[in-house]
mmCIF file of C-alpha atoms in Angstrom:
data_model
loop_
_atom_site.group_PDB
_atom_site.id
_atom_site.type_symbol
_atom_site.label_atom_id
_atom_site.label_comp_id
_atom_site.label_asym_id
_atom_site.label_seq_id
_atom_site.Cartn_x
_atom_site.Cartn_y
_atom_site.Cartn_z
ATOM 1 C CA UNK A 1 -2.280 16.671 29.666
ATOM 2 C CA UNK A 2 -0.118 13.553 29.600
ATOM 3 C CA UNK A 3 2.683 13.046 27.548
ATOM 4 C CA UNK A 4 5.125 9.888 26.692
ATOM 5 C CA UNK A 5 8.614 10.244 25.352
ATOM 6 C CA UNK A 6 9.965 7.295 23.958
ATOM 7 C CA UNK A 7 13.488 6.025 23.450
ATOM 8 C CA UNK A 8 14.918 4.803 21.795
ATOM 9 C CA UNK A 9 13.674 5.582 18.274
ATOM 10 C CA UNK A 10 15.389 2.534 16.442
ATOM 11 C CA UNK A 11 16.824 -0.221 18.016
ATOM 12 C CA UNK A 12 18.964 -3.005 16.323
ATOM 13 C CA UNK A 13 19.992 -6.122 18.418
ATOM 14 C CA UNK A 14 21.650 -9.225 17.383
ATOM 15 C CA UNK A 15 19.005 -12.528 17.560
ATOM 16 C CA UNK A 16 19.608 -14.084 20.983
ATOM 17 C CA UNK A 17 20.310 -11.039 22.565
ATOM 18 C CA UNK A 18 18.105 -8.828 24.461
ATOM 19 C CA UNK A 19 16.153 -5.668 23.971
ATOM 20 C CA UNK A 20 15.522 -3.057 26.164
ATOM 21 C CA UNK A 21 12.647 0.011 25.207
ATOM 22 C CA UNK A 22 12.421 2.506 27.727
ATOM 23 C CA UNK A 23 9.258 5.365 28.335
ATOM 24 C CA UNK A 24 8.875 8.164 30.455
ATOM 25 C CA UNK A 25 5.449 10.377 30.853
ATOM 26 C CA UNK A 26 4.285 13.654 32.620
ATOM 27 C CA UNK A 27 1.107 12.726 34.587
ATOM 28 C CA UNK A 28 1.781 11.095 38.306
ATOM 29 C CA UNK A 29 -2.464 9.946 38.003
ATOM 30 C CA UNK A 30 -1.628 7.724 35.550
ATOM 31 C CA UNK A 31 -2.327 4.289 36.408
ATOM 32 C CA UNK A 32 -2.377 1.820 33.342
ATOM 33 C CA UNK A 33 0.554 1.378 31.093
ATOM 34 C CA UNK A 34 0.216 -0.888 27.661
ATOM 35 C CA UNK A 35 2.416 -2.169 25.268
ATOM 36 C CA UNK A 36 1.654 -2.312 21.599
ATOM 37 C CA UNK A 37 3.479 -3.846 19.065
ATOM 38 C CA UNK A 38 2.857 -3.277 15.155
ATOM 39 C CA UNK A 39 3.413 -4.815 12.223
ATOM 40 C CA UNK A 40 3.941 -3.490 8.651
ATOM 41 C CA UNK A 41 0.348 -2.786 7.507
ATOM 42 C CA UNK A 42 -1.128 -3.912 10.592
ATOM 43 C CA UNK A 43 -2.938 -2.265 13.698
ATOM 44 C CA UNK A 44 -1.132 -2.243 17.014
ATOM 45 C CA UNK A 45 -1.343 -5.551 19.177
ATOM 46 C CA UNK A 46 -1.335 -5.177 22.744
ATOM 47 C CA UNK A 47 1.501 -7.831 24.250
ATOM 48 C CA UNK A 48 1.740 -6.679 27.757
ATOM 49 C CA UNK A 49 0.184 -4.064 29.682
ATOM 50 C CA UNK A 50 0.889 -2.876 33.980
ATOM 51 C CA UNK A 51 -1.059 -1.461 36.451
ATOM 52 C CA UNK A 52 0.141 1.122 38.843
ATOM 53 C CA UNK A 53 -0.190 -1.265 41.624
ATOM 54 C CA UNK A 54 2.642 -3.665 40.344
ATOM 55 C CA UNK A 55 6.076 -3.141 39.990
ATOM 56 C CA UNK A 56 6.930 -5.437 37.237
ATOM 57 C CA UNK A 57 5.340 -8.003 34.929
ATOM 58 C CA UNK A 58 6.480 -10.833 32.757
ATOM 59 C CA UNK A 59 4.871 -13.400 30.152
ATOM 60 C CA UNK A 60 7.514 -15.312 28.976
ATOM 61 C CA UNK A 61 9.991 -13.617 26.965
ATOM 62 C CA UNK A 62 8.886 -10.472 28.013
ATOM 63 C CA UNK A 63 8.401 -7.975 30.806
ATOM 64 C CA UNK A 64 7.771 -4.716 31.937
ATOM 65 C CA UNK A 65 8.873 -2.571 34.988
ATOM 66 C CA UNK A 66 7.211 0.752 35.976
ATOM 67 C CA UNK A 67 8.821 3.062 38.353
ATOM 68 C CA UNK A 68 5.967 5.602 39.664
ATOM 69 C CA UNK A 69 8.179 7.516 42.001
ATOM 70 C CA UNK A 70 10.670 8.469 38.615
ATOM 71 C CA UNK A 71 7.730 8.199 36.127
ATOM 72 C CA UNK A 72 9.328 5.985 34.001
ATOM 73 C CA UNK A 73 8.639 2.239 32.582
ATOM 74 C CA UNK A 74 10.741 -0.039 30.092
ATOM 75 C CA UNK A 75 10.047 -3.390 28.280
ATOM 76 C CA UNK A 76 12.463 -5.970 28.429
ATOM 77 C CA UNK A 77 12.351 -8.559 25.562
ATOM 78 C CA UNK A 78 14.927 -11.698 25.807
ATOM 79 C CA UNK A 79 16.242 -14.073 22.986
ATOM 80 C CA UNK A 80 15.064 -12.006 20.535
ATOM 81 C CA UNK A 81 13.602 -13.705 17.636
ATOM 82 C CA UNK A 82 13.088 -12.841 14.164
ATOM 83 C CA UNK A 83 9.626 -12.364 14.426
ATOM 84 C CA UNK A 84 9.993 -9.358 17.284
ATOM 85 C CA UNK A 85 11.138 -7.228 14.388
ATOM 86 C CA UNK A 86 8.152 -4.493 14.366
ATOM 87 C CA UNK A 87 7.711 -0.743 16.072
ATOM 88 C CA UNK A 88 6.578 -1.142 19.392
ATOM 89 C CA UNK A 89 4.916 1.443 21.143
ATOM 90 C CA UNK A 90 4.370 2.429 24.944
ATOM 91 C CA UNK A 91 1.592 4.440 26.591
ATOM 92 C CA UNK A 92 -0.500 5.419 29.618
ATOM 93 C CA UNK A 93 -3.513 6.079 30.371
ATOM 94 C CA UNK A 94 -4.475 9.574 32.543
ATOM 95 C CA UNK A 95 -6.781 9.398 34.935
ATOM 96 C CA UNK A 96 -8.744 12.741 34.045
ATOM 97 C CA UNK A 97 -10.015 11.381 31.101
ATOM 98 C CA UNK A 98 -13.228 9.234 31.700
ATOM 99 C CA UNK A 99 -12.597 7.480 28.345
ATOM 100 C CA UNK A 100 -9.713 5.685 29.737
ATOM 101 C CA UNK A 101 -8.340 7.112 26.624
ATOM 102 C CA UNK A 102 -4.604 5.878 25.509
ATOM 103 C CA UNK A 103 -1.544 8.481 24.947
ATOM 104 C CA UNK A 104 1.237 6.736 22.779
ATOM 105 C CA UNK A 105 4.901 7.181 22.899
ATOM 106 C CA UNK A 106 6.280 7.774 19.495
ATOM 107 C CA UNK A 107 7.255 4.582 19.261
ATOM 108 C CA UNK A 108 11.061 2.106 18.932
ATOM 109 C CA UNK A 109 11.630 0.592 15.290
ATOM 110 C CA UNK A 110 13.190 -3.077 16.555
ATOM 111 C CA UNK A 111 15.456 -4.863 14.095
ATOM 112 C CA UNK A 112 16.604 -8.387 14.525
ATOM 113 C CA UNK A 113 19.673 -9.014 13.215
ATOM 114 C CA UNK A 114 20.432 -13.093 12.283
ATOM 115 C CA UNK B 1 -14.994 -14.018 17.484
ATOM 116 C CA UNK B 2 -11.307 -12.736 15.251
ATOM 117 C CA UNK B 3 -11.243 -9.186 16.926
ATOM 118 C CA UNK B 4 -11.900 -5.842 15.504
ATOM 119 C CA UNK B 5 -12.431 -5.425 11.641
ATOM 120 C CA UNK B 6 -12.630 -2.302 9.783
ATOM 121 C CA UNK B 7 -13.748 -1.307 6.418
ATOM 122 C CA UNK B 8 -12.377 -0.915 3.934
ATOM 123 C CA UNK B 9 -8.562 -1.464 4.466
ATOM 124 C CA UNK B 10 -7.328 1.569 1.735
ATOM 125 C CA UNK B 11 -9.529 4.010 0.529
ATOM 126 C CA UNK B 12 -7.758 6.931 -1.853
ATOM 127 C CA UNK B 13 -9.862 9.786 -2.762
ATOM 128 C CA UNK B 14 -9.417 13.232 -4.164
ATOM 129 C CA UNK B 15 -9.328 16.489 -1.716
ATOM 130 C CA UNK B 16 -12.842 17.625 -1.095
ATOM 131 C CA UNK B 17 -14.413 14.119 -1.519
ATOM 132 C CA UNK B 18 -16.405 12.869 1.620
ATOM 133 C CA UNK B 19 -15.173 9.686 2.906
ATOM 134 C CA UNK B 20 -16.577 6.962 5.284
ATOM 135 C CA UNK B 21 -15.112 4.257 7.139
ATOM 136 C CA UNK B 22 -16.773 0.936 9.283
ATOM 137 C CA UNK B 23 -15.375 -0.486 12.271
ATOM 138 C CA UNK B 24 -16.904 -3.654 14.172
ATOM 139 C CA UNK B 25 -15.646 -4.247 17.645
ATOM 140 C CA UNK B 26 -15.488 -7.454 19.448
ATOM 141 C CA UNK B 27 -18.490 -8.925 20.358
ATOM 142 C CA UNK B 28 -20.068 -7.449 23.504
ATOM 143 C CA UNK B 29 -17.639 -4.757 24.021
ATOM 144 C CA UNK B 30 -19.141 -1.884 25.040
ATOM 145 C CA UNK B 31 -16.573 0.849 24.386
ATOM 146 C CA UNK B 32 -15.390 1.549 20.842
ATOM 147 C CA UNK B 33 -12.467 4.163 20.160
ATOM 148 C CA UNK B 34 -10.961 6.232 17.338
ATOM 149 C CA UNK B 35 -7.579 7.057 16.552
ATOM 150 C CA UNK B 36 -5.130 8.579 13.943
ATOM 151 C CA UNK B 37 -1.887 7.296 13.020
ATOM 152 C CA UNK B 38 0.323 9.347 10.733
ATOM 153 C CA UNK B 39 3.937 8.014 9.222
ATOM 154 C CA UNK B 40 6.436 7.060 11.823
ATOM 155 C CA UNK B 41 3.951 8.430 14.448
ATOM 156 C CA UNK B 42 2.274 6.937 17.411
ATOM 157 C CA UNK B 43 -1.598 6.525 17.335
ATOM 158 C CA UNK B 44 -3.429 10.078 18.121
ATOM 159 C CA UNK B 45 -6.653 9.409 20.402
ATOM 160 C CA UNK B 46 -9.883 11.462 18.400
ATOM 161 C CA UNK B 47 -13.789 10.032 20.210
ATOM 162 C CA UNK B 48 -14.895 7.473 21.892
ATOM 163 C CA UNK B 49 -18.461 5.641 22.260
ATOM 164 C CA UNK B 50 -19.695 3.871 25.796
ATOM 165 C CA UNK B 51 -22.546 1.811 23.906
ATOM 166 C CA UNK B 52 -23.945 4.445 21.454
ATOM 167 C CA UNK B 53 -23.376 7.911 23.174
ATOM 168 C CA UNK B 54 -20.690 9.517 22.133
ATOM 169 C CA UNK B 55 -19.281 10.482 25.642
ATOM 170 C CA UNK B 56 -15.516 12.143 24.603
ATOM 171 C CA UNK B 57 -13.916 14.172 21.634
ATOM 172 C CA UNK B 58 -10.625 15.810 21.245
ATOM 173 C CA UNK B 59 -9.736 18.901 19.689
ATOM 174 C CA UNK B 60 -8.052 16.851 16.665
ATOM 175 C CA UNK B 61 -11.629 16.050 15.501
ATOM 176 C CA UNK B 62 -12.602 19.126 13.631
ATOM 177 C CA UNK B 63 -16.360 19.820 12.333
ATOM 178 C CA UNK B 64 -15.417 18.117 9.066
ATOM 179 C CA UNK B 65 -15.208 14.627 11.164
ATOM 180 C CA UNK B 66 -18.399 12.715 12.607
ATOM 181 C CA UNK B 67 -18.657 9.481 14.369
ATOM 182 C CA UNK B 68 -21.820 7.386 14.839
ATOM 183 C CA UNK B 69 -22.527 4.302 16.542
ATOM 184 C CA UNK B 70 -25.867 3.755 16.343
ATOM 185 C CA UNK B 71 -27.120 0.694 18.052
ATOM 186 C CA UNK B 72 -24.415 0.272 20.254
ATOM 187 C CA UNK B 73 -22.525 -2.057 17.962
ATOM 188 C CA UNK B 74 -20.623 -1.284 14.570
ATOM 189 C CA UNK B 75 -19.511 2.403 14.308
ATOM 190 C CA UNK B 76 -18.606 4.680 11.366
ATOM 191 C CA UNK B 77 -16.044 7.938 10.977
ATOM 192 C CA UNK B 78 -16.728 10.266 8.259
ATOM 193 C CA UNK B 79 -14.799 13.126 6.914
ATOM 194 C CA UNK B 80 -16.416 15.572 4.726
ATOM 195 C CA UNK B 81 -14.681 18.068 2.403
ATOM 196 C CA UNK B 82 -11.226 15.703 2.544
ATOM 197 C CA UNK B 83 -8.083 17.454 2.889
ATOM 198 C CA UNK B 84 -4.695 16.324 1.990
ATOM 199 C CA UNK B 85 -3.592 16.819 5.869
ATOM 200 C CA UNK B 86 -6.467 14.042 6.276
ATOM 201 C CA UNK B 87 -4.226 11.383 4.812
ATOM 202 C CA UNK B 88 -3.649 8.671 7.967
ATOM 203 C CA UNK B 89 -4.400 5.963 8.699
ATOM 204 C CA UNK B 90 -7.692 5.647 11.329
ATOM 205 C CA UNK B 91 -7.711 2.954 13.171
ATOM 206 C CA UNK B 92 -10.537 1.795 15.889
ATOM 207 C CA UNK B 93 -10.124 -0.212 19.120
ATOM 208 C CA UNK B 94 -12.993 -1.500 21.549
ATOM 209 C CA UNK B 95 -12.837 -2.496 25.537
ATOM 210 C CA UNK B 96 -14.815 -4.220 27.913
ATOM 211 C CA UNK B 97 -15.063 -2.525 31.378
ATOM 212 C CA UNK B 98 -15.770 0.727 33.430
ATOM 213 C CA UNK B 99 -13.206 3.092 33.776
ATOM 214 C CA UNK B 100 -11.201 2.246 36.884
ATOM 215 C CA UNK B 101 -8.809 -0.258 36.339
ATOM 216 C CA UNK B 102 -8.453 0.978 32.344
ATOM 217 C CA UNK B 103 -9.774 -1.726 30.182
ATOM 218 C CA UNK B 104 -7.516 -3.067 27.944
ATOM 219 C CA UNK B 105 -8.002 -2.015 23.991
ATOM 220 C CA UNK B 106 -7.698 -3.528 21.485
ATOM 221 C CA UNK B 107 -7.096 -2.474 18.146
ATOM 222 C CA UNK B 108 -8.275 -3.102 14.445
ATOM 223 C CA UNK B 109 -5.451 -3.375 11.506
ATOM 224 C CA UNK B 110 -7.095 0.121 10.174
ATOM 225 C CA UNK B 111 -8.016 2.052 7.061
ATOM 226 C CA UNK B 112 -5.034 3.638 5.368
ATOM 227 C CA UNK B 113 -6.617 7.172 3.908
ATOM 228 C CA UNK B 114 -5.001 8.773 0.747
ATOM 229 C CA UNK B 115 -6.222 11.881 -0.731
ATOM 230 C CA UNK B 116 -4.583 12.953 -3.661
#
């Protein structure tokens, strides 16, 4: 079945700077790759998510690349802000699963520092 | 509509207790999902419901766990016979859409489970 590895585990980053998540996963029939970020005590919130048909997305501060021939895909957050402190988690979604169920990545502990 | 809610938000309960949880999906969205979350973990997927058939499982969902959703709309997860391995917390998602492209989920802020 598919599997995500995520790296990397924590990730501190001075405010302003930029932030850089990266994901890897096993199945080549995936075709749908979310982003999830969670808050303390909170369930995940989906922020971006790419099809295997595109190459790279971006709403505003952030974006996402997925490389299908090397399996991997990364999310790129700029001027980081305060508020992007949180674990964010990638994933994908196999194709042999009529469910269209999610597989996570284990997810990136972001810190802002001010 | 404010999303997905779920019911309660903590429950702690002492091993061999049965438990039950609610979750309400977004209006009109026809898929509802379950998953596990343990510490410093990403979410585990365990059933899904298209409307009110129960159509996928995994293997994490032992014979202590059952789902319902009965008319299609709110569902509920219950563990029998709690174990202290059972402590997570369960968190539900619904979609809108068939299942090519993937429907975006989205997720519920969850019920934190503590058995003692």
């Amino acid at each position: 079945g598919e599997n995500v590895e995520q790296h990397p585990s924590t990730l501190s980053v001075q405010e302003g700077d930029s932030a850089v998540i990266k994901c890897t996963y096993s199945d080549s029939a995936s075709n749908y790759f979310p982003w999830y970020k969670q808050e303390l005590g909170k369930g995940p919130q989906l922020i971006i998510d790419i099809r295997s048909n595109v190459g790279e997305k971006k709403d505003q501060r952030i974006a996402v690349t997925l490389n299908k021939t090397a399996k991997h895909f990364s999310l790129h957050i700029t001027e980081t802000q305060p508020e992007d402190s949180a674990v964010y988690f990638c994933a994908a979604s196999p194709l042999d699963s009529s469910a269209s169920k999610i597989i996570f990545g284990s997810g990136t502990r972001l810190s802002i520092r001010p | 509509d404010t999303g997905v809610s779920q019911d309660p938000r903590h429950k702690i309960t002492k091993r061999g207790q049965n438990v039950t949880f609610r979750c309400d999906p977004i209006s009109e969205h026809n898929r509802l999902y379950w998953y596990r979350q343990t510490l410093g973990q990403g979410p585990e997927f365990l059933t899904y419901f298209q409307n009110e058939a129960q159509l996928e499982k995994s293997r994490l969902l032992s014979d202590r766990f059952s789902a319902e959703r009965p008319k299609g709309s709110f569902s509920t997860l219950e563990i029998q016979r709690t174990e202290q391995g059972d402590s997570a917390m369960y968190l539900c998602a619904s979609s809108l859409g068939v299942s090519f492209p993937p429907p975006a989920q989205y997720f519920g802020p969850g019920t934190r489970l503590t058995v003692l």
